[in-house]
């Protein structure tokens, strides 16, 4: 009898003592440009970041650029908790849904080149095999994909998606597999719901935009991104996870997955699942270069930029202390990203972190968003 | 105040764990398992997380290995029917996520199709202890420090269908195959995954210990 009880105890002890799978350590080989921190509130911003790290934020990078108050640029916390390696400004992060701004920009560049229009119906442009089974696809336009008014369900809301990730974390999940979740589920969010809420956010919209980009150019999404945005803007530290899932300067991503106050490395979990909806890995400086170029009319015309802002094509609108902002946020497992421009204050804030926002009660959402709001309040 | 479960901060989870533990120890002691055991079994299974019968995922993804040991005692015998209590201990590895040690209490209803073939249905309530396949860190004193992984206690609810097949006339050895669906909870509710569904395909061997229960 005693022996029987001892078996599970011994198995537990063996398991607790086994060697854990260690996350690969990031190697910092990049050289950051000398940083001019001339923002009038630099000391306050430093204090905010120090307080955030003291309060449990693992690490990240912050870039603030204000036309009136100057620039602030700083990395904070740790890129690897195992080795206590501190973050550098050239540290890369998965930026998740900030990728949608890049995908939207590529789409609008192709619209301006005359390949298709915002009013083009997706089902009529793409091959039938690509879009078969997606309800009402022949009625849905490019514009509706860009501003999340298509009503196409979000593939990662499907009950099968989480087990797909957890069954084999780091397993490649193809664009076609993600579309298959939507096809087999069927259905479309009714128009009245979209009208009521303005938008129904769906990653699937940006998978279809990727297909439009690839069909138009005859090239893969990453190649088009390189050709039209990354190379012209010299974004040296920007890649897609499809090309390079673990670039050498990628900070290790952590998350309190079970909400029990213990965090673990999870940077593999989203390494191979994203496409045009979230695959970009980048730095705050590269993101700033892209955002500046976009908002200064270098990538699309002023007219198109106005449409992008007014119709929320790849840009979300958020209100910070009664001031409207344009930009996007991003959530990958183990990573958080925010990139916003406040036109009235002429302020850009880019905040990246290697701590995920999966839990609703602690760092994940509230504290990270509070930090962003505090930064904006101090910086403008 | 920290309980003997130390790491468990969720109060309902503690209650569930204690109830399950008491049930299991009660069963073990009261039934005098070794004296009444009708067979001992060893099984190998392939394992996956996935929602059964939605798409083909639960078949495609079954690739995580596991092993189980078990025994059973009869509770009620009727012509061609038998109700058993079965205790199974199993371990599995889900690389990149966790490994698990599982103790399952099952009620098994079996039907004798012929002298050498039995059909079985099972329902179970179990205890699962999982260990993360990664280093853990806890925020302590203003910084993150490595944290020893003592595992997370969880409860499982399972159902299964299978059959067993005697290997030759009067042989004490039986081959069994089983498909089991199991829910693990609470899993990661705050991350939007309150429970995790398991699918297991078992294949194993049983050796009769007390033939009067199993072979008559």
XYZ file of C-alpha atoms in Angstrom:
596
model
C 0.000 0.000 0.000
C 2.762 2.419 0.999
C 4.644 1.563 -2.173
C 1.629 2.478 -4.289
C 1.356 5.884 -2.676
C 5.096 6.420 -3.034
C 4.998 6.001 -6.836
C 3.230 9.283 -7.678
C 5.224 11.132 -5.014
C 8.489 9.899 -6.524
C 7.306 10.777 -10.028
C 6.430 14.300 -8.839
C 9.819 14.727 -7.191
C 11.628 13.492 -10.282
C 9.664 15.934 -12.389
C 10.365 18.841 -10.076
C 14.083 18.137 -10.150
C 14.508 17.596 -13.881
C 16.418 20.040 -16.026
C 14.110 22.685 -17.431
C 14.114 23.649 -21.074
C 15.955 26.946 -21.122
C 14.995 29.762 -23.453
C 17.713 30.777 -25.931
C 19.507 33.895 -24.748
C 19.304 36.941 -27.005
C 22.666 38.195 -28.218
C 22.938 41.914 -28.662
C 25.018 42.482 -31.774
C 23.235 45.571 -32.999
C 24.614 49.016 -32.446
C 22.144 51.611 -31.324
C 22.456 55.099 -32.675
C 23.577 57.587 -30.018
C 20.402 58.689 -28.290
C 19.508 62.313 -27.769
C 17.270 62.399 -24.730
C 16.297 66.049 -24.748
C 12.676 65.683 -23.711
C 11.754 68.281 -21.101
C 10.215 65.575 -18.912
C 13.024 63.027 -19.280
C 13.510 62.724 -15.533
C 9.806 62.028 -14.978
C 9.738 59.495 -17.801
C 12.792 57.773 -16.295
C 10.981 57.604 -12.965
C 7.873 56.117 -14.581
C 9.876 53.349 -16.253
C 11.915 52.625 -13.116
C 8.704 52.406 -11.110
C 7.187 50.046 -13.693
C 10.191 47.713 -13.492
C 10.109 47.889 -9.688
C 6.449 46.958 -9.898
C 7.077 43.843 -11.985
C 7.275 44.792 -15.676
C 9.961 42.501 -17.120
C 11.419 44.800 -19.730
C 10.866 46.891 -22.801
C 11.702 49.969 -24.805
C 10.023 53.358 -24.896
C 10.310 56.032 -27.539
C 8.650 59.411 -27.143
C 8.890 62.076 -29.823
C 7.227 65.391 -29.223
C 7.410 68.347 -31.584
C 7.233 70.677 -28.631
C 9.049 68.886 -25.801
C 11.777 66.836 -27.485
C 12.716 63.177 -27.688
C 13.044 60.422 -25.099
C 14.320 56.964 -25.919
C 15.160 54.295 -23.378
C 15.293 50.564 -22.846
C 14.361 49.262 -19.417
C 14.257 46.010 -17.453
C 15.486 42.632 -18.667
C 15.683 40.878 -22.022
C 16.410 37.548 -20.319
C 15.546 36.827 -16.703
C 17.623 33.641 -16.629
C 20.857 35.481 -17.378
C 19.742 38.877 -16.027
C 20.644 40.400 -19.367
C 19.398 43.962 -19.489
C 17.498 45.290 -22.489
C 19.143 47.497 -25.104
C 17.489 50.025 -27.382
C 18.141 47.798 -30.378
C 16.270 44.939 -28.688
C 13.660 43.390 -30.940
C 10.117 42.449 -29.911
C 7.203 40.742 -31.559
C 4.944 43.699 -32.303
C 1.895 41.545 -33.088
C -0.999 43.616 -34.437
C 1.142 46.681 -35.165
C 1.841 44.573 -38.261
C -1.632 45.524 -39.459
C -0.424 49.083 -40.044
C 2.272 47.722 -42.357
C -0.191 45.422 -44.157
C -2.705 48.248 -44.546
C 0.029 50.523 -45.911
C 1.097 47.895 -48.464
C -2.535 47.449 -49.507
C -3.062 51.183 -49.958
C 0.203 51.488 -51.925
C -1.142 48.841 -54.311
C -4.483 50.666 -54.493
C -2.627 53.843 -55.446
C -0.734 51.931 -58.115
C -4.130 51.016 -59.563
C -4.048 47.256 -59.018
C -7.418 47.262 -57.270
C -9.684 49.696 -55.449
C -10.954 50.090 -51.923
C -14.368 49.129 -53.285
C -13.051 45.976 -54.978
C -14.932 42.903 -53.831
C -12.533 40.441 -52.236
C -14.360 37.353 -53.468
C -14.195 38.567 -57.048
C -10.471 39.387 -56.879
C -9.083 36.354 -55.083
C -9.202 32.815 -56.433
C -12.308 30.882 -55.496
C -10.248 28.186 -53.794
C -8.753 30.757 -51.451
C -12.025 32.223 -50.265
C -14.497 29.396 -50.680
C -16.545 28.761 -47.583
C -16.176 32.280 -46.217
C -19.706 33.583 -45.948
C -20.689 36.541 -48.181
C -17.110 36.962 -49.398
C -18.396 38.229 -52.769
C -20.048 41.165 -51.008
C -17.074 42.161 -48.837
C -14.791 44.969 -50.021
C -11.111 45.719 -49.432
C -12.115 48.743 -47.363
C -14.237 46.560 -45.079
C -11.272 44.282 -44.486
C -9.019 47.237 -43.704
C -11.340 48.813 -41.150
C -12.762 45.636 -39.607
C -16.314 46.131 -40.819
C -16.445 42.972 -42.922
C -18.057 40.878 -40.187
C -15.767 37.940 -40.986
C -15.174 36.028 -37.726
C -11.832 36.230 -35.985
C -10.052 32.905 -36.455
C -8.452 33.000 -33.013
C -11.844 33.253 -31.323
C -12.512 29.703 -32.489
C -12.582 27.233 -29.618
C -10.105 25.033 -31.485
C -7.418 27.671 -31.778
C -6.016 27.684 -28.217
C -5.559 23.881 -28.209
C -3.811 24.227 -31.603
C -1.218 26.446 -29.928
C -1.008 24.516 -26.664
C -0.886 21.085 -28.250
C 2.523 21.858 -29.678
C 3.718 25.367 -28.784
C 5.841 26.697 -31.598
C 4.223 24.494 -34.246
C 3.780 26.351 -37.534
C 0.150 27.269 -38.190
C -0.348 28.223 -41.805
C -2.548 30.969 -43.202
C -4.646 28.266 -44.836
C -5.162 26.465 -41.503
C -6.329 29.719 -39.943
C -8.753 30.368 -42.789
C -9.992 26.810 -42.439
C -11.088 27.591 -38.867
C -13.243 30.417 -40.242
C -14.582 28.320 -43.119
C -15.620 25.394 -40.962
C -17.170 27.657 -38.373
C -19.087 29.653 -40.962
C -21.236 32.647 -40.156
C -20.684 36.376 -40.313
C -21.224 39.071 -37.722
C -24.547 40.761 -38.595
C -24.472 44.273 -40.045
C -26.439 45.728 -37.127
C -23.804 44.524 -34.671
C -21.065 46.160 -36.764
C -23.127 49.375 -36.901
C -23.643 49.310 -33.161
C -19.970 48.776 -32.277
C -18.398 50.535 -35.262
C -15.905 47.757 -35.875
C -15.672 44.041 -35.182
C -11.963 43.418 -34.908
C -10.863 40.306 -36.756
C -7.384 39.017 -37.570
C -8.905 37.129 -40.491
C -9.401 40.406 -42.391
C -5.654 40.882 -42.571
C -5.028 37.315 -43.715
C -7.253 38.069 -46.712
C -5.411 41.346 -47.321
C -2.155 39.383 -47.364
C -3.666 37.124 -50.026
C -4.666 40.211 -52.051
C -1.109 41.591 -51.792
C 0.435 38.270 -52.793
C -1.949 37.756 -55.721
C -1.349 41.283 -57.015
C 2.439 41.204 -56.818
C 3.018 37.505 -57.440
C 5.402 37.558 -54.479
C 5.242 36.426 -50.881
C 4.090 38.929 -48.265
C 7.550 39.203 -46.650
C 9.178 39.926 -50.017
C 6.687 42.699 -50.798
C 7.149 44.150 -47.320
C 10.922 44.174 -47.836
C 10.643 45.717 -51.266
C 8.137 48.462 -50.531
C 8.775 49.384 -46.892
C 11.733 47.765 -45.123
C 14.449 48.413 -47.730
C 13.374 51.936 -48.797
C 13.148 53.044 -45.147
C 16.299 51.088 -44.150
C 14.596 49.309 -41.271
C 17.645 47.267 -40.318
C 16.068 45.522 -37.334
C 12.677 44.655 -38.806
C 11.846 41.139 -40.029
C 8.793 38.922 -40.196
C 8.532 35.801 -38.069
C 7.911 33.802 -41.265
C 11.424 34.721 -42.449
C 13.193 34.678 -39.100
C 11.175 33.546 -36.057
C 13.997 34.128 -33.578
C 16.252 36.989 -34.675
C 19.307 37.242 -32.464
C 18.221 40.412 -30.672
C 14.702 39.212 -29.874
C 13.947 39.740 -26.187
C 12.609 36.616 -24.514
C 8.861 36.928 -24.033
C 7.289 36.158 -20.665
C 3.748 35.796 -19.455
C 1.872 34.974 -16.258
C -0.192 32.445 -18.171
C -2.028 30.970 -15.207
C -2.493 34.241 -13.345
C -0.738 32.864 -10.250
C 2.052 35.424 -10.038
C 4.614 33.176 -11.740
C 5.888 34.003 -15.212
C 7.541 31.735 -17.758
C 9.225 32.142 -21.117
C 6.815 31.695 -24.015
C 8.570 33.232 -26.990
C 8.098 30.042 -29.040
C 4.326 30.000 -28.675
C 3.584 32.664 -31.290
C 6.763 32.189 -33.302
C 5.190 30.478 -36.291
C 1.518 31.433 -36.195
C 1.351 34.963 -37.565
C 1.085 36.275 -41.101
C -0.066 39.690 -42.331
C -2.046 40.152 -39.121
C 0.888 40.048 -36.716
C 4.187 38.637 -37.965
C 6.527 41.620 -37.648
C 9.451 41.692 -35.211
C 10.974 45.141 -34.765
C 12.495 47.815 -32.545
C 11.120 51.125 -31.295
C 13.465 53.038 -33.600
C 12.450 51.138 -36.717
C 8.791 51.541 -35.817
C 9.285 55.261 -35.371
C 10.935 55.501 -38.795
C 7.991 53.682 -40.362
C 5.355 55.687 -38.466
C 7.036 58.999 -39.346
C 7.276 58.001 -43.006
C 3.623 56.965 -43.082
C 2.309 60.077 -41.365
C 4.490 62.410 -43.437
C 3.124 61.084 -46.706
C 6.276 59.244 -47.824
C 4.546 55.886 -48.259
C 1.073 56.833 -49.445
C -0.301 60.103 -50.787
C -1.812 62.728 -48.483
C -5.251 61.964 -49.889
C -4.863 58.292 -49.139
C -3.453 59.087 -45.701
C -6.536 61.162 -44.938
C -8.730 58.233 -45.938
C -6.596 55.965 -43.781
C -7.159 58.228 -40.773
C -10.810 59.037 -41.369
C -11.931 55.548 -42.320
C -9.599 53.832 -39.841
C -7.892 51.782 -42.546
C -5.271 49.887 -40.563
C -5.257 52.610 -37.950
C -7.274 52.430 -34.769
C -8.490 55.477 -32.870
C -8.073 55.786 -29.132
C -8.692 58.592 -26.707
C -6.019 59.525 -24.170
C -7.104 62.154 -21.648
C -9.671 63.661 -24.014
C -7.239 63.728 -26.916
C -7.687 61.504 -29.946
C -4.805 59.319 -31.028
C -4.156 57.262 -34.135
C -2.190 54.073 -34.121
C -2.462 50.489 -33.014
C -1.787 48.144 -30.175
C -0.449 44.626 -30.336
C -0.686 41.539 -28.178
C 1.305 38.374 -28.782
C 1.815 35.667 -26.201
C 4.692 37.127 -24.197
C 4.829 40.518 -25.891
C 2.939 43.819 -25.727
C 3.129 46.737 -28.134
C 1.592 50.190 -28.381
C 2.238 52.813 -31.082
C 0.197 56.018 -31.072
C 0.303 59.500 -32.580
C -1.600 62.349 -30.929
C -2.109 64.974 -33.660
C -3.057 67.855 -31.361
C 0.031 67.413 -29.165
C 2.157 66.305 -32.136
C 3.329 63.462 -29.945
C 4.392 59.941 -30.930
C 4.664 57.254 -28.252
C 5.966 53.737 -28.957
C 6.066 51.312 -26.057
C 7.195 47.714 -26.517
C 7.532 45.054 -23.858
C 8.569 41.419 -23.563
C 5.737 40.758 -21.122
C 2.435 39.514 -22.469
C -0.993 40.804 -21.612
C -2.998 37.634 -21.333
C -4.177 38.065 -17.789
C -6.800 40.651 -17.017
C -5.975 41.291 -13.431
C -2.354 42.287 -13.134
C 0.401 43.443 -15.438
C -1.179 42.147 -18.481
C -3.627 44.805 -19.373
C -4.258 47.389 -16.742
C -0.754 48.141 -15.573
C 0.730 48.223 -19.067
C -2.021 50.489 -20.354
C -1.755 52.676 -17.278
C 1.953 53.046 -17.973
C 1.166 54.108 -21.537
C -1.373 56.670 -20.318
C 1.034 58.008 -17.716
C 3.775 58.326 -20.339
C 1.437 60.252 -22.641
C 0.305 62.499 -19.826
C 3.867 63.344 -18.847
C 5.254 63.601 -22.380
C 2.802 65.897 -24.086
C -1.736 32.108 5.260
C -0.047 29.480 3.142
C -1.603 26.034 3.170
C 0.189 22.772 2.486
C -0.625 23.465 -1.127
C 1.498 26.614 -0.878
C 1.382 27.652 -4.535
C -2.368 27.327 -4.922
C -3.890 30.748 -4.547
C -7.314 30.005 -5.878
C -9.621 29.006 -3.022
C -12.136 26.846 -4.975
C -9.164 25.016 -6.450
C -7.957 24.131 -2.959
C -11.353 22.748 -2.055
C -11.543 20.673 -5.227
C -8.038 19.360 -4.658
C -8.722 18.383 -1.082
C -12.012 16.671 -1.985
C -10.376 14.735 -4.792
C -7.474 13.736 -2.550
C -9.836 12.566 0.180
C -11.926 10.607 -2.303
C -8.860 8.860 -3.638
C -7.342 8.009 -0.298
C -10.739 6.885 0.942
C -11.106 4.585 -2.008
C -7.600 3.227 -1.661
C -7.942 2.411 2.010
C -11.551 1.268 2.170
C -11.533 -1.055 -0.755
C -8.356 -2.859 0.189
C -7.297 -2.692 -3.385
C -4.574 -5.266 -3.467
C -6.687 -8.049 -2.051
C -9.591 -7.522 -4.389
C -7.776 -6.409 -7.536
C -8.924 -8.339 -10.583
C -6.173 -7.260 -12.959
C -3.124 -5.088 -13.333
C -2.661 -3.167 -16.555
C -0.018 -1.219 -18.331
C -0.937 1.072 -21.214
C 0.722 3.335 -23.691
C -1.175 6.235 -25.131
C -0.825 9.042 -27.586
C -2.248 12.234 -26.356
C -3.361 15.604 -27.651
C -5.149 18.758 -26.614
C -8.105 19.501 -28.828
C -11.848 19.670 -29.017
C -13.152 16.257 -30.015
C -15.300 15.873 -33.114
C -14.698 19.440 -34.344
C -12.680 19.035 -37.493
C -9.999 16.374 -37.703
C -7.687 17.992 -35.189
C -8.085 15.444 -32.451
C -6.759 12.730 -34.714
C -4.044 14.718 -36.450
C -2.558 16.215 -33.347
C -2.279 13.053 -31.314
C 1.440 12.872 -30.920
C 2.250 13.440 -27.256
C 3.402 10.255 -25.561
C 2.217 8.866 -22.249
C 2.226 5.748 -20.123
C -0.284 4.431 -17.609
C -0.515 1.809 -14.864
C -3.793 0.650 -13.443
C -5.801 -1.865 -11.520
C -9.465 -2.420 -10.763
C -11.828 -4.021 -8.297
C -15.339 -5.229 -9.062
C -18.219 -3.364 -7.487
C -21.208 -5.151 -8.958
C -21.586 -8.218 -11.166
C -24.670 -9.173 -13.195
C -25.139 -11.583 -16.083
C -22.868 -10.306 -18.851
C -22.450 -6.966 -17.105
C -19.932 -5.822 -14.550
C -19.317 -2.523 -12.757
C -15.745 -1.875 -11.592
C -13.769 0.770 -9.807
C -10.492 1.391 -11.611
C -7.490 3.359 -10.455
C -5.099 4.583 -13.105
C -1.837 6.453 -12.701
C -0.446 7.975 -15.838
C 2.215 10.391 -16.959
C 2.520 12.349 -20.182
C 4.757 14.946 -21.726
C 3.504 17.947 -23.722
C 6.738 19.494 -24.931
C 6.925 23.251 -24.608
C 3.900 23.357 -22.284
C 3.980 20.948 -19.371
C 4.278 17.370 -18.242
C 1.576 15.788 -16.132
C 1.115 13.107 -13.502
C -2.478 11.943 -13.462
C -4.344 9.879 -10.896
C -7.773 8.863 -12.165
C -10.656 7.253 -10.291
C -12.919 5.574 -12.781
C -16.208 3.763 -12.713
C -16.108 1.215 -15.524
C -19.144 -0.517 -16.928
C -18.235 -3.515 -19.055
C -20.324 -5.851 -21.154
C -19.211 -9.392 -22.033
C -19.740 -9.700 -25.753
C -18.160 -13.177 -25.907
C -15.937 -15.096 -23.509
C -12.913 -13.266 -24.849
C -14.218 -9.823 -25.728
C -15.559 -7.113 -23.441
C -16.866 -3.696 -24.332
C -16.174 -0.994 -21.780
C -17.388 2.489 -20.960
C -15.786 4.613 -18.307
C -16.388 7.840 -16.400
C -13.728 9.286 -14.142
C -12.848 11.976 -11.660
C -9.148 12.519 -11.219
C -6.289 14.586 -9.980
C -3.698 16.010 -12.361
C -0.437 17.615 -11.308
C 1.374 19.497 -14.053
C 4.929 20.805 -14.228
C 5.829 23.574 -16.647
C 8.274 22.810 -19.439
C 10.099 26.073 -18.753
C 11.771 27.920 -15.918
C 9.447 29.845 -13.646
C 10.118 33.275 -12.150
C 8.361 35.040 -9.327
C 8.485 38.726 -8.505
C 9.960 38.998 -5.060
C 11.615 41.942 -3.366
C 11.530 44.182 -6.417
C 13.014 41.710 -8.865
C 12.217 38.426 -10.597
C 13.821 35.373 -9.023
C 13.838 31.769 -10.283
C 11.058 29.757 -8.706
C 11.155 26.015 -8.065
C 8.301 24.388 -9.940
C 6.318 22.292 -7.490
C 3.590 21.964 -10.069
C -0.051 22.955 -10.303
C -2.856 20.780 -8.909
C -5.899 20.388 -11.122
C -8.995 18.239 -11.389
C -9.972 16.088 -14.349
C -13.273 14.741 -15.567
C -13.086 11.981 -18.124
C -15.186 9.636 -20.199
C -13.948 6.780 -22.333
C -14.975 3.933 -24.566
C -12.992 0.833 -25.390
C -12.776 -2.910 -25.541
C -10.591 -5.667 -24.187
C -9.676 -8.867 -25.936
C -8.354 -12.054 -24.343
C -5.118 -13.273 -25.900
C -5.986 -16.931 -26.385
C -8.357 -19.314 -24.659
C -7.854 -19.333 -20.878
C -4.999 -16.878 -21.177
C -4.666 -14.486 -18.226
C -3.568 -11.741 -20.623
C -5.959 -9.266 -22.220
C -5.238 -6.609 -24.792
C -7.178 -3.404 -24.407
C -7.784 -0.317 -26.521
C -9.543 2.802 -25.390
C -10.427 6.292 -26.525
C -10.619 8.735 -23.655
C -11.753 12.363 -23.558
C -10.783 14.377 -20.552
C -11.262 17.913 -19.283
C -8.510 19.476 -17.207
C -9.574 22.368 -15.018
C -9.058 25.005 -13.861
C -6.428 25.588 -16.542
C -5.701 29.214 -17.443
C -9.013 31.030 -17.044
C -7.454 34.446 -16.764
C -5.763 33.862 -20.104
C -9.049 32.877 -21.698
C -8.527 29.103 -21.537
C -10.541 28.015 -18.480
C -10.229 24.326 -19.289
C -8.125 22.155 -21.524
C -9.558 19.171 -23.367
C -7.460 16.047 -23.795
C -7.832 13.158 -26.208
C -6.049 9.925 -25.531
C -5.786 6.757 -27.581
C -4.765 3.886 -25.329
C -3.320 0.535 -26.203
C -2.273 -1.770 -23.408
C -2.112 -5.124 -21.734
C -3.897 -6.508 -18.687
C -2.867 -9.445 -16.542
C -5.557 -11.104 -14.472
C -4.804 -11.323 -10.779
C -8.006 -12.805 -9.450
C -9.734 -14.694 -12.239
C -12.960 -15.358 -10.457
C -13.959 -11.736 -10.932
C -12.777 -11.141 -14.442
C -13.112 -14.432 -16.279
C -16.253 -16.089 -15.104
